[in-house]
Amino acid sequence: NRQLIALFICLISLKYCFEKNLRKFLCCIIVAILFHSTSIIFILAYIITSRKIGNKYIVYGVLVALLIGISGIINKIPYLDLLVYLDAKSSEKLSFYSNNDISNYSYLGTVKRLMILVPCLFLRLKIKNEKFDTFVKLYVMGCLIYFVFNGSMLQLMAGRGALYFSIFEMLVIPI
């Protein structure tokens, strides 16, 4: 699967985030994009890893994302008007994903992520480890994407982008 190869390359690029080596990080991302275009979203990882983000801001972000997702406001945005600005391939994919209506909000998926996220936020305060902190912040990014687009017509497409961050779930659970 091309996306999994891109994901693997993105995970390798994380080494350069820790080293603060933007050039090597971007080289990895460019290679990942050659396999799957959704990997461009992982550029956010460099920004996230270089910032200190407190639990208070994470909680605010999660609450806003949950409100957006549960309210269904994403489905009211006339994103189909954006099709004119996209290339043919992207336009076709967006149209396909939006026609596969998944308009039911998944509370089970939300609860599952919150059951992992909440303990991680408490552990962040106790475990003073840069890598664990980074993994939690990256997992939060995946949760935010999931919460905002859960139940929307773009849920499938957003899920592909969230995968690059949701993968950190397996790194924060064992700790």
PDB file of C-alpha atoms in Angstrom:
ATOM      1  CA  ASN A   1       0.000   0.000   0.000  1.00  0.00           C
ATOM      2  CA  ARG A   2       1.478   3.316  -1.112  1.00  0.00           C
ATOM      3  CA  GLN A   3       0.115   5.244   1.859  1.00  0.00           C
ATOM      4  CA  LEU A   4       1.763   2.901   4.336  1.00  0.00           C
ATOM      5  CA  ILE A   5       5.115   3.351   2.594  1.00  0.00           C
ATOM      6  CA  ALA A   6       4.616   7.122   2.811  1.00  0.00           C
ATOM      7  CA  LEU A   7       3.684   6.754   6.491  1.00  0.00           C
ATOM      8  CA  PHE A   8       6.857   4.771   7.151  1.00  0.00           C
ATOM      9  CA  ILE A   9       8.970   7.480   5.488  1.00  0.00           C
ATOM     10  CA  CYS A  10       7.188  10.126   7.576  1.00  0.00           C
ATOM     11  CA  LEU A  11       7.993   8.174  10.739  1.00  0.00           C
ATOM     12  CA  ILE A  12      11.653   8.115   9.688  1.00  0.00           C
ATOM     13  CA  SER A  13      11.516  11.887   9.155  1.00  0.00           C
ATOM     14  CA  LEU A  14      10.592  12.295  12.815  1.00  0.00           C
ATOM     15  CA  LYS A  15      14.258  11.722  13.651  1.00  0.00           C
ATOM     16  CA  TYR A  16      15.025  14.993  11.881  1.00  0.00           C
ATOM     17  CA  CYS A  17      12.298  16.778  13.834  1.00  0.00           C
ATOM     18  CA  PHE A  18      14.096  15.853  17.048  1.00  0.00           C
ATOM     19  CA  GLU A  19      17.403  16.969  15.537  1.00  0.00           C
ATOM     20  CA  LYS A  20      15.786  20.229  14.320  1.00  0.00           C
ATOM     21  CA  ASN A  21      17.069  19.502  10.813  1.00  0.00           C
ATOM     22  CA  LEU A  22      14.412  21.020   8.563  1.00  0.00           C
ATOM     23  CA  ARG A  23      16.233  20.268   5.303  1.00  0.00           C
ATOM     24  CA  LYS A  24      16.471  16.504   5.908  1.00  0.00           C
ATOM     25  CA  PHE A  25      12.938  16.454   7.283  1.00  0.00           C
ATOM     26  CA  LEU A  26      11.575  18.103   4.139  1.00  0.00           C
ATOM     27  CA  CYS A  27      13.579  15.741   1.920  1.00  0.00           C
ATOM     28  CA  CYS A  28      11.887  12.801   3.646  1.00  0.00           C
ATOM     29  CA  ILE A  29       8.474  14.405   3.254  1.00  0.00           C
ATOM     30  CA  ILE A  30       9.083  15.022  -0.449  1.00  0.00           C
ATOM     31  CA  VAL A  31      10.003  11.358  -0.920  1.00  0.00           C
ATOM     32  CA  ALA A  32       6.874  10.365   1.038  1.00  0.00           C
ATOM     33  CA  ILE A  33       4.729  12.615  -1.171  1.00  0.00           C
ATOM     34  CA  LEU A  34       6.046  10.729  -4.195  1.00  0.00           C
ATOM     35  CA  PHE A  35       4.364   7.645  -2.751  1.00  0.00           C
ATOM     36  CA  HIS A  36       1.173   9.285  -1.479  1.00  0.00           C
ATOM     37  CA  SER A  37       0.102  12.921  -1.674  1.00  0.00           C
ATOM     38  CA  THR A  38      -1.632  12.863   1.721  1.00  0.00           C
ATOM     39  CA  SER A  39       1.751  12.702   3.439  1.00  0.00           C
ATOM     40  CA  ILE A  40       2.119  16.457   2.892  1.00  0.00           C
ATOM     41  CA  ILE A  41       0.053  16.891   6.065  1.00  0.00           C
ATOM     42  CA  PHE A  42       2.970  15.503   8.078  1.00  0.00           C
ATOM     43  CA  ILE A  43       4.748  18.844   7.590  1.00  0.00           C
ATOM     44  CA  LEU A  44       2.685  19.859  10.614  1.00  0.00           C
ATOM     45  CA  ALA A  45       4.795  17.431  12.662  1.00  0.00           C
ATOM     46  CA  TYR A  46       7.819  19.710  12.384  1.00  0.00           C
ATOM     47  CA  ILE A  47       5.800  22.666  13.643  1.00  0.00           C
ATOM     48  CA  ILE A  48       4.205  20.628  16.431  1.00  0.00           C
ATOM     49  CA  THR A  49       7.510  19.182  17.645  1.00  0.00           C
ATOM     50  CA  SER A  50       9.176  22.575  17.773  1.00  0.00           C
ATOM     51  CA  ARG A  51       6.456  24.189  19.918  1.00  0.00           C
ATOM     52  CA  LYS A  52       5.664  23.858  23.574  1.00  0.00           C
ATOM     53  CA  ILE A  53       1.945  23.229  23.849  1.00  0.00           C
ATOM     54  CA  GLY A  54       0.425  23.033  27.313  1.00  0.00           C
ATOM     55  CA  ASN A  55      -2.407  20.747  28.331  1.00  0.00           C
ATOM     56  CA  LYS A  56      -4.726  23.743  28.703  1.00  0.00           C
ATOM     57  CA  TYR A  57      -4.430  24.557  24.996  1.00  0.00           C
ATOM     58  CA  ILE A  58      -4.806  20.907  24.059  1.00  0.00           C
ATOM     59  CA  VAL A  59      -8.020  20.652  26.088  1.00  0.00           C
ATOM     60  CA  TYR A  60      -9.370  23.843  24.463  1.00  0.00           C
ATOM     61  CA  GLY A  61      -8.486  22.486  21.022  1.00  0.00           C
ATOM     62  CA  VAL A  62     -10.153  19.154  21.732  1.00  0.00           C
ATOM     63  CA  LEU A  63     -13.328  20.858  22.989  1.00  0.00           C
ATOM     64  CA  VAL A  64     -13.533  23.096  19.916  1.00  0.00           C
ATOM     65  CA  ALA A  65     -12.875  20.130  17.601  1.00  0.00           C
ATOM     66  CA  LEU A  66     -15.580  18.094  19.349  1.00  0.00           C
ATOM     67  CA  LEU A  67     -18.070  20.960  19.063  1.00  0.00           C
ATOM     68  CA  ILE A  68     -17.333  21.362  15.354  1.00  0.00           C
ATOM     69  CA  GLY A  69     -17.651  17.637  14.716  1.00  0.00           C
ATOM     70  CA  ILE A  70     -20.777  16.997  16.755  1.00  0.00           C
ATOM     71  CA  SER A  71     -22.523  20.115  15.413  1.00  0.00           C
ATOM     72  CA  GLY A  72     -22.047  18.931  11.838  1.00  0.00           C
ATOM     73  CA  ILE A  73     -21.013  22.407  10.744  1.00  0.00           C
ATOM     74  CA  ILE A  74     -18.411  20.912   8.386  1.00  0.00           C
ATOM     75  CA  ASN A  75     -21.232  19.533   6.230  1.00  0.00           C
ATOM     76  CA  LYS A  76     -22.628  23.050   5.825  1.00  0.00           C
ATOM     77  CA  ILE A  77     -19.430  24.410   4.251  1.00  0.00           C
ATOM     78  CA  PRO A  78     -19.813  24.642   0.471  1.00  0.00           C
ATOM     79  CA  TYR A  79     -16.554  22.757  -0.118  1.00  0.00           C
ATOM     80  CA  LEU A  80     -17.845  21.390  -3.410  1.00  0.00           C
ATOM     81  CA  ASP A  81     -17.287  24.905  -4.762  1.00  0.00           C
ATOM     82  CA  LEU A  82     -13.578  24.243  -4.236  1.00  0.00           C
ATOM     83  CA  LEU A  83     -13.665  21.591  -6.947  1.00  0.00           C
ATOM     84  CA  VAL A  84     -13.123  24.268  -9.586  1.00  0.00           C
ATOM     85  CA  TYR A  85      -9.755  25.176  -8.055  1.00  0.00           C
ATOM     86  CA  LEU A  86      -8.438  21.610  -7.811  1.00  0.00           C
ATOM     87  CA  ASP A  87      -6.750  19.553 -10.484  1.00  0.00           C
ATOM     88  CA  ALA A  88      -8.817  16.818 -12.128  1.00  0.00           C
ATOM     89  CA  LYS A  89      -7.493  13.984  -9.953  1.00  0.00           C
ATOM     90  CA  SER A  90      -8.058  15.811  -6.645  1.00  0.00           C
ATOM     91  CA  SER A  91     -11.437  17.049  -7.793  1.00  0.00           C
ATOM     92  CA  GLU A  92     -12.501  13.511  -8.680  1.00  0.00           C
ATOM     93  CA  LYS A  93     -11.378  12.160  -5.295  1.00  0.00           C
ATOM     94  CA  LEU A  94     -13.116  14.926  -3.349  1.00  0.00           C
ATOM     95  CA  SER A  95     -16.300  14.338  -5.304  1.00  0.00           C
ATOM     96  CA  PHE A  96     -16.081  10.567  -4.679  1.00  0.00           C
ATOM     97  CA  TYR A  97     -15.532  10.983  -0.945  1.00  0.00           C
ATOM     98  CA  SER A  98     -18.322  13.522  -0.586  1.00  0.00           C
ATOM     99  CA  ASN A  99     -20.797  11.301  -2.461  1.00  0.00           C
ATOM    100  CA  ASN A 100     -20.186   8.442  -0.024  1.00  0.00           C
ATOM    101  CA  ASP A 101     -22.287   9.945   2.731  1.00  0.00           C
ATOM    102  CA  ILE A 102     -21.164   8.914   6.204  1.00  0.00           C
ATOM    103  CA  SER A 103     -23.165  11.428   8.118  1.00  0.00           C
ATOM    104  CA  ASN A 104     -23.406   9.564  11.417  1.00  0.00           C
ATOM    105  CA  TYR A 105     -21.113  10.823  14.125  1.00  0.00           C
ATOM    106  CA  SER A 106     -19.157   7.951  15.667  1.00  0.00           C
ATOM    107  CA  TYR A 107     -19.347   8.418  19.415  1.00  0.00           C
ATOM    108  CA  LEU A 108     -17.575   5.105  19.976  1.00  0.00           C
ATOM    109  CA  GLY A 109     -14.511   6.280  18.018  1.00  0.00           C
ATOM    110  CA  THR A 110     -14.540   9.546  19.938  1.00  0.00           C
ATOM    111  CA  VAL A 111     -14.759   7.823  23.328  1.00  0.00           C
ATOM    112  CA  LYS A 112     -11.947   5.439  22.379  1.00  0.00           C
ATOM    113  CA  ARG A 113      -9.637   8.325  21.497  1.00  0.00           C
ATOM    114  CA  LEU A 114     -10.562  10.263  24.622  1.00  0.00           C
ATOM    115  CA  MET A 115      -9.869   7.189  26.779  1.00  0.00           C
ATOM    116  CA  ILE A 116      -6.308   7.229  25.452  1.00  0.00           C
ATOM    117  CA  LEU A 117      -5.889  10.995  25.278  1.00  0.00           C
ATOM    118  CA  VAL A 118      -6.976  11.930  28.804  1.00  0.00           C
ATOM    119  CA  PRO A 119      -4.503   9.634  30.629  1.00  0.00           C
ATOM    120  CA  CYS A 120      -1.753  10.782  28.245  1.00  0.00           C
ATOM    121  CA  LEU A 121      -2.349  14.394  29.231  1.00  0.00           C
ATOM    122  CA  PHE A 122      -1.934  13.474  32.899  1.00  0.00           C
ATOM    123  CA  LEU A 123       1.162  11.399  32.127  1.00  0.00           C
ATOM    124  CA  ARG A 124       2.663  14.355  30.262  1.00  0.00           C
ATOM    125  CA  LEU A 125       2.784  16.212  33.565  1.00  0.00           C
ATOM    126  CA  LYS A 126       4.568  13.343  35.320  1.00  0.00           C
ATOM    127  CA  ILE A 127       6.822  12.055  32.573  1.00  0.00           C
ATOM    128  CA  LYS A 128       9.247  14.761  31.561  1.00  0.00           C
ATOM    129  CA  ASN A 129      10.433  13.134  28.358  1.00  0.00           C
ATOM    130  CA  GLU A 130      10.734  15.074  25.109  1.00  0.00           C
ATOM    131  CA  LYS A 131       9.906  12.100  22.884  1.00  0.00           C
ATOM    132  CA  PHE A 132       6.855  11.046  24.878  1.00  0.00           C
ATOM    133  CA  ASP A 133       5.653  14.650  24.911  1.00  0.00           C
ATOM    134  CA  THR A 134       6.097  14.847  21.138  1.00  0.00           C
ATOM    135  CA  PHE A 135       4.283  11.562  20.577  1.00  0.00           C
ATOM    136  CA  VAL A 136       1.362  12.815  22.673  1.00  0.00           C
ATOM    137  CA  LYS A 137       1.208  16.107  20.756  1.00  0.00           C
ATOM    138  CA  LEU A 138       1.259  14.267  17.433  1.00  0.00           C
ATOM    139  CA  TYR A 139      -1.461  11.889  18.644  1.00  0.00           C
ATOM    140  CA  VAL A 140      -3.509  14.938  19.691  1.00  0.00           C
ATOM    141  CA  MET A 141      -3.226  16.231  16.120  1.00  0.00           C
ATOM    142  CA  GLY A 142      -4.688  12.967  14.824  1.00  0.00           C
ATOM    143  CA  CYS A 143      -7.494  13.211  17.368  1.00  0.00           C
ATOM    144  CA  LEU A 144      -8.282  16.798  16.375  1.00  0.00           C
ATOM    145  CA  ILE A 145      -8.575  15.849  12.711  1.00  0.00           C
ATOM    146  CA  TYR A 146     -10.776  12.898  13.640  1.00  0.00           C
ATOM    147  CA  PHE A 147     -13.015  14.951  15.951  1.00  0.00           C
ATOM    148  CA  VAL A 148     -13.543  17.757  13.430  1.00  0.00           C
ATOM    149  CA  PHE A 149     -14.351  15.531  10.452  1.00  0.00           C
ATOM    150  CA  ASN A 150     -16.084  12.650  12.261  1.00  0.00           C
ATOM    151  CA  GLY A 151     -19.545  12.228  10.785  1.00  0.00           C
ATOM    152  CA  SER A 152     -18.887  14.650   7.955  1.00  0.00           C
ATOM    153  CA  MET A 153     -18.992  13.941   4.261  1.00  0.00           C
ATOM    154  CA  LEU A 154     -15.216  14.336   4.214  1.00  0.00           C
ATOM    155  CA  GLN A 155     -14.621  11.779   6.963  1.00  0.00           C
ATOM    156  CA  LEU A 156     -12.985   9.235   4.652  1.00  0.00           C
ATOM    157  CA  MET A 157     -10.637  11.777   3.109  1.00  0.00           C
ATOM    158  CA  ALA A 158      -9.720  13.330   6.467  1.00  0.00           C
ATOM    159  CA  GLY A 159      -9.113   9.866   7.893  1.00  0.00           C
ATOM    160  CA  ARG A 160      -6.326   9.371   5.379  1.00  0.00           C
ATOM    161  CA  GLY A 161      -4.646  12.522   6.649  1.00  0.00           C
ATOM    162  CA  ALA A 162      -5.247  11.709  10.302  1.00  0.00           C
ATOM    163  CA  LEU A 163      -3.502   8.344   9.879  1.00  0.00           C
ATOM    164  CA  TYR A 164      -0.099  10.086   9.892  1.00  0.00           C
ATOM    165  CA  PHE A 165      -0.784  11.248  13.442  1.00  0.00           C
ATOM    166  CA  SER A 166      -3.094   8.542  14.767  1.00  0.00           C
ATOM    167  CA  ILE A 167      -0.273   6.025  14.372  1.00  0.00           C
ATOM    168  CA  PHE A 168       1.275   7.549  17.503  1.00  0.00           C
ATOM    169  CA  GLU A 169      -1.508   5.912  19.503  1.00  0.00           C
ATOM    170  CA  MET A 170       0.598   2.752  19.591  1.00  0.00           C
ATOM    171  CA  LEU A 171       3.551   4.708  20.970  1.00  0.00           C
ATOM    172  CA  VAL A 172       1.716   6.453  23.800  1.00  0.00           C
ATOM    173  CA  ILE A 173      -0.348   3.486  25.034  1.00  0.00           C
ATOM    174  CA  PRO A 174       2.529   1.257  26.236  1.00  0.00           C
ATOM    175  CA  ILE A 175       3.971   4.087  28.302  1.00  0.00           C
TER     176      ILE A 175
END
